Amino acid sequence: MHQAATPSNQESVATSAKIDIEQHKFVRKITSLIIVAGAVLITLYVCGIIERHPRTDAATARANVVGIAPRVAGQILKLNVQDNQAVKKDDVLFEIDPEDYRLVLEKAKADLAALDRQIAQAHSTLQRLEPLLPKSFTTAENVDEARTKLTTLQAQREGVVATINLDELHLSYCKVIAPFSGRVINLNISAGAHVTTGVPVFSLLDTSKWYVIANFREAEVRHMAPGSEAIVYLSSAPNQRFRGKVQGIGWAVKPEGEIDLPPSGVPYVKRELNWVRVAQRFPVRIEVENPDQDLFRMGASAVAIIKGPPAR
């Protein structure tokens, strides 16, 4: 037979259970405090890293772009490139019909030949008259007139030679060459089209130097300076890291609502909501030291991390 529990035993069991409950509560409190403290420490540590090494995904890959504009007008006789084609420096991009400029050059050369004949005749006349002056077989007025005519023709010759040089230059401009190695972009024209002096036909992307324009919040720019080391990631290749250095930090952006600034005077950076206030962003130019020509594209999304101010 089981012995019935006495009141003292029941009281002892209840006390033990109460102690266990209190211990569990205490352990949970301590565990909660440790978790909260750990979270705070981790947050402060991460905030410290972020403050010392600012990071932004508001960045894009950039390269210099030059509009290819002919220096003479005319009809495109031959188009040697296609859109997105890679070209090398001094490659002939397209050729303008040179016939008009060749005819102008030939006429100028013909004018020079005729002028040379006049100069030779004037020089001969002067040489014939000068010995006659001491013998009074001619007058000083006739000699001065012959000398003036020769001087005038010689001056005209200098002008014609300059015209020929200019015409030869115009003729050479009929072949439009690449000023640097790069890629043809925005080509929307064919052979036979008429081009105008100074009006771009297409653009050429300079692929020899790449940089990233990263927009950092105004409170973050104090943690960087020209020469600061940076790390760049492309969204198209997130596992590949590229080295870079800060070339410069923007000193001006267009304020919201301002209308008294020139259209292209300063860059415009869109504000983004940052907790309870809106922080202005400033463009930071980072020159990439080891760009991959197969990955970098104009306007590609990027992530930039600043490693801190340069060592002094």
XYZ file of C-alpha atoms in Angstrom:
312
model
C 0.000 0.000 0.000
C 1.211 3.562 -0.848
C 1.612 5.909 2.029
C -0.524 9.057 1.752
C 1.464 12.279 1.276
C 1.679 14.337 4.389
C 1.055 18.099 4.367
C 4.758 18.756 4.977
C 5.730 16.750 1.888
C 3.196 18.618 -0.233
C 4.528 21.928 1.009
C 8.104 20.870 0.225
C 7.200 19.862 -3.320
C 5.370 23.147 -3.940
C 8.320 25.139 -2.644
C 10.736 23.229 -4.881
C 8.529 23.816 -7.935
C 8.293 27.508 -7.119
C 12.065 27.733 -6.840
C 12.459 26.017 -10.219
C 10.025 28.461 -11.815
C 11.896 31.422 -10.339
C 15.197 30.022 -11.563
C 13.800 29.558 -15.076
C 12.504 33.128 -15.057
C 15.882 34.393 -13.896
C 17.680 32.407 -16.586
C 15.303 33.734 -19.243
C 15.874 37.284 -18.048
C 19.629 36.864 -18.095
C 19.447 35.241 -21.528
C 17.257 38.090 -22.815
C 19.646 40.678 -21.393
C 22.625 38.915 -22.983
C 20.832 38.767 -26.342
C 19.834 42.442 -26.176
C 23.323 43.479 -25.077
C 24.858 41.373 -27.825
C 22.539 42.878 -30.414
C 23.421 46.391 -29.209
C 27.148 45.638 -29.321
C 26.878 44.103 -32.781
C 24.830 47.081 -33.980
C 27.366 49.537 -32.586
C 30.207 47.551 -34.143
C 28.491 47.440 -37.536
C 27.621 51.143 -37.300
C 31.261 51.881 -36.510
C 32.408 49.916 -39.537
C 29.825 51.601 -41.746
C 30.853 55.006 -40.412
C 34.548 54.366 -40.990
C 33.969 52.625 -44.333
C 30.968 54.285 -46.033
C 29.094 52.105 -48.478
C 26.523 52.945 -51.145
C 24.675 51.131 -53.875
C 23.709 54.429 -55.515
C 26.622 54.142 -57.923
C 27.072 53.661 -61.652
C 29.997 52.772 -63.892
C 31.048 55.586 -66.194
C 33.505 56.301 -68.978
C 34.164 59.360 -71.104
C 32.099 59.741 -74.257
C 33.025 61.929 -77.236
C 30.703 62.856 -80.056
C 32.296 62.088 -83.430
C 31.549 65.151 -85.540
C 33.065 65.772 -89.009
C 35.119 68.909 -89.582
C 33.782 69.255 -93.115
C 30.301 68.797 -94.560
C 29.332 66.371 -97.284
C 27.872 63.009 -98.151
C 29.144 59.869 -96.431
C 30.819 57.818 -99.143
C 31.895 54.888 -96.969
C 30.926 53.845 -93.453
C 33.568 51.555 -91.945
C 32.052 50.792 -88.527
C 28.955 49.298 -86.948
C 27.152 50.111 -83.727
C 28.948 48.766 -80.602
C 32.047 47.899 -82.639
C 35.439 48.137 -80.966
C 37.864 50.408 -82.830
C 41.487 51.391 -82.379
C 43.042 54.820 -82.396
C 43.516 56.273 -85.913
C 41.097 53.785 -87.507
C 39.083 55.394 -90.337
C 35.511 55.543 -89.053
C 33.853 56.915 -92.185
C 34.753 58.810 -95.346
C 33.068 61.874 -96.797
C 32.906 62.382 -100.563
C 36.142 64.317 -101.257
C 35.409 65.359 -104.859
C 34.253 68.912 -104.059
C 37.275 69.545 -101.852
C 39.641 68.022 -104.438
C 38.316 70.369 -107.128
C 38.728 73.375 -104.827
C 42.311 72.307 -104.136
C 43.085 71.863 -107.828
C 41.718 75.336 -108.596
C 43.884 76.853 -105.856
C 46.948 75.089 -107.260
C 46.099 76.359 -110.741
C 45.801 79.897 -109.349
C 49.224 79.484 -107.756
C 50.758 78.338 -111.020
C 49.298 81.346 -112.852
C 50.521 83.666 -110.110
C 54.010 82.185 -110.304
C 54.087 82.977 -114.015
C 53.064 86.585 -113.295
C 55.733 86.829 -110.609
C 58.376 85.503 -112.981
C 57.320 88.052 -115.621
C 57.292 90.921 -113.106
C 60.701 89.920 -111.815
C 62.069 89.800 -115.367
C 60.614 93.237 -116.105
C 62.201 94.688 -112.955
C 65.590 93.169 -113.798
C 65.350 94.640 -117.291
C 64.382 98.150 -116.108
C 66.834 98.589 -113.214
C 70.008 98.668 -115.391
C 68.349 101.232 -117.689
C 67.664 103.748 -114.915
C 71.298 105.015 -114.493
C 71.474 105.537 -118.261
C 68.187 107.476 -118.223
C 66.603 105.033 -120.648
C 63.704 104.671 -118.187
C 62.265 106.665 -115.311
C 62.398 105.998 -111.586
C 58.613 105.938 -111.635
C 58.627 102.965 -114.036
C 61.133 101.114 -111.852
C 59.118 101.775 -108.677
C 55.947 100.621 -110.412
C 57.620 97.362 -111.520
C 59.048 96.810 -108.019
C 55.627 97.450 -106.396
C 53.931 95.056 -108.787
C 56.451 92.318 -107.946
C 56.034 92.893 -104.199
C 52.238 92.783 -104.513
C 52.320 89.544 -106.503
C 54.669 87.951 -103.955
C 52.291 88.901 -101.149
C 49.375 87.438 -103.096
C 51.370 84.249 -103.498
C 51.642 83.856 -99.729
C 47.860 84.116 -99.481
C 47.328 81.525 -102.218
C 49.805 79.134 -100.525
C 47.879 79.512 -97.268
C 44.653 78.770 -99.143
C 46.185 75.630 -100.622
C 47.299 74.461 -97.183
C 43.785 75.014 -95.866
C 42.239 73.187 -98.827
C 44.598 70.247 -98.296
C 43.568 70.183 -94.645
C 39.884 70.163 -95.599
C 40.547 67.321 -98.016
C 42.246 65.310 -95.269
C 39.214 65.887 -93.028
C 37.128 63.842 -95.455
C 38.505 60.793 -93.666
C 37.196 60.837 -90.100
C 39.520 58.888 -87.815
C 39.129 57.606 -84.250
C 40.825 59.951 -81.752
C 41.307 57.061 -79.297
C 40.554 53.369 -78.902
C 37.012 52.618 -77.777
C 33.576 51.455 -78.844
C 31.148 52.996 -81.300
C 27.804 53.788 -79.656
C 24.516 55.257 -80.844
C 25.227 54.739 -84.539
C 22.001 55.373 -86.460
C 23.221 56.425 -89.893
C 24.173 54.791 -93.184
C 26.397 55.555 -96.145
C 24.813 58.158 -98.398
C 23.644 60.395 -95.575
C 24.689 64.032 -95.579
C 26.644 65.224 -92.553
C 27.194 68.745 -91.295
C 30.319 70.321 -89.876
C 30.421 70.108 -86.099
C 27.284 67.949 -85.744
C 28.016 64.533 -84.131
C 27.193 61.512 -86.288
C 27.617 59.015 -83.436
C 29.589 58.723 -80.197
C 32.782 56.974 -79.194
C 33.119 55.459 -75.716
C 36.633 55.710 -74.259
C 37.164 52.234 -72.780
C 40.753 52.905 -71.699
C 39.685 54.419 -68.368
C 36.679 53.514 -66.237
C 35.398 55.211 -63.124
C 32.405 54.965 -60.811
C 30.214 57.855 -59.735
C 29.004 56.969 -56.235
C 26.502 59.179 -54.411
C 27.295 59.296 -50.677
C 25.294 61.032 -47.976
C 26.641 64.376 -46.838
C 27.548 62.998 -43.383
C 29.694 60.303 -44.978
C 31.962 62.415 -47.174
C 34.032 63.507 -44.159
C 35.333 59.933 -43.914
C 36.951 60.083 -47.352
C 39.355 62.243 -49.304
C 41.041 62.270 -52.712
C 43.340 59.272 -52.769
C 41.207 57.141 -50.439
C 41.191 53.466 -51.355
C 37.880 52.046 -52.487
C 36.320 48.740 -53.451
C 33.840 48.479 -56.295
C 31.406 45.695 -57.131
C 29.260 45.483 -60.239
C 25.702 44.206 -60.003
C 26.404 42.049 -63.055
C 29.366 40.387 -61.265
C 28.773 40.636 -57.486
C 31.512 38.117 -56.682
C 34.248 40.038 -58.477
C 35.962 42.856 -56.613
C 37.633 45.833 -58.285
C 40.117 48.202 -56.705
C 39.814 51.941 -57.002
C 40.829 55.306 -55.593
C 38.802 58.413 -54.912
C 39.682 60.984 -57.551
C 37.504 63.739 -56.181
C 34.434 64.573 -54.126
C 31.679 66.750 -55.550
C 31.589 70.257 -54.131
C 28.253 71.232 -55.613
C 24.888 69.671 -56.374
C 21.719 71.349 -57.489
C 19.531 72.127 -54.474
C 15.882 71.102 -54.614
C 13.697 73.796 -56.083
C 16.520 76.032 -57.337
C 15.851 77.547 -60.749
C 18.533 80.250 -60.949
C 21.371 77.898 -61.894
C 22.490 77.189 -65.483
C 21.082 73.962 -66.988
C 24.427 72.150 -67.019
C 26.113 74.099 -64.273
C 26.105 71.549 -61.446
C 25.078 67.887 -61.163
C 21.663 66.930 -59.825
C 21.443 64.099 -57.278
C 17.987 62.954 -56.232
C 17.356 63.031 -52.499
C 16.356 59.835 -50.727
C 14.454 59.423 -47.442
C 16.870 58.650 -44.613
C 14.830 57.765 -41.498
C 13.134 60.959 -40.386
C 15.061 63.448 -42.478
C 16.228 63.712 -46.030
C 20.010 63.673 -46.453
C 21.614 65.209 -49.516
C 23.981 63.009 -51.476
C 27.180 64.207 -53.146
C 28.828 62.493 -56.126
C 32.203 60.900 -55.470
C 34.327 59.926 -58.461
C 36.251 56.671 -58.000
C 38.791 55.708 -60.648
C 38.876 51.926 -61.163
C 42.382 50.501 -61.262
C 41.681 47.018 -62.656
C 38.544 47.230 -64.810
C 37.364 44.179 -66.738
C 36.649 45.323 -70.281
C 34.082 42.551 -70.706
C 32.100 43.536 -67.591
C 32.242 47.322 -67.396
C 29.512 49.075 -69.331
C 28.440 52.686 -69.298
C 25.670 53.140 -66.728
C 26.018 49.701 -65.111
C 24.847 49.547 -61.481
C 27.616 49.308 -58.917
C 28.329 49.228 -55.195
C 31.155 51.340 -53.765
C 32.864 50.981 -50.381
C 35.371 53.533 -49.112
C 38.213 52.058 -47.044
C 38.836 55.335 -45.239
C 40.947 58.494 -45.667
C 44.358 58.036 -47.353
C 47.346 57.436 -45.127
C 49.397 60.532 -44.362
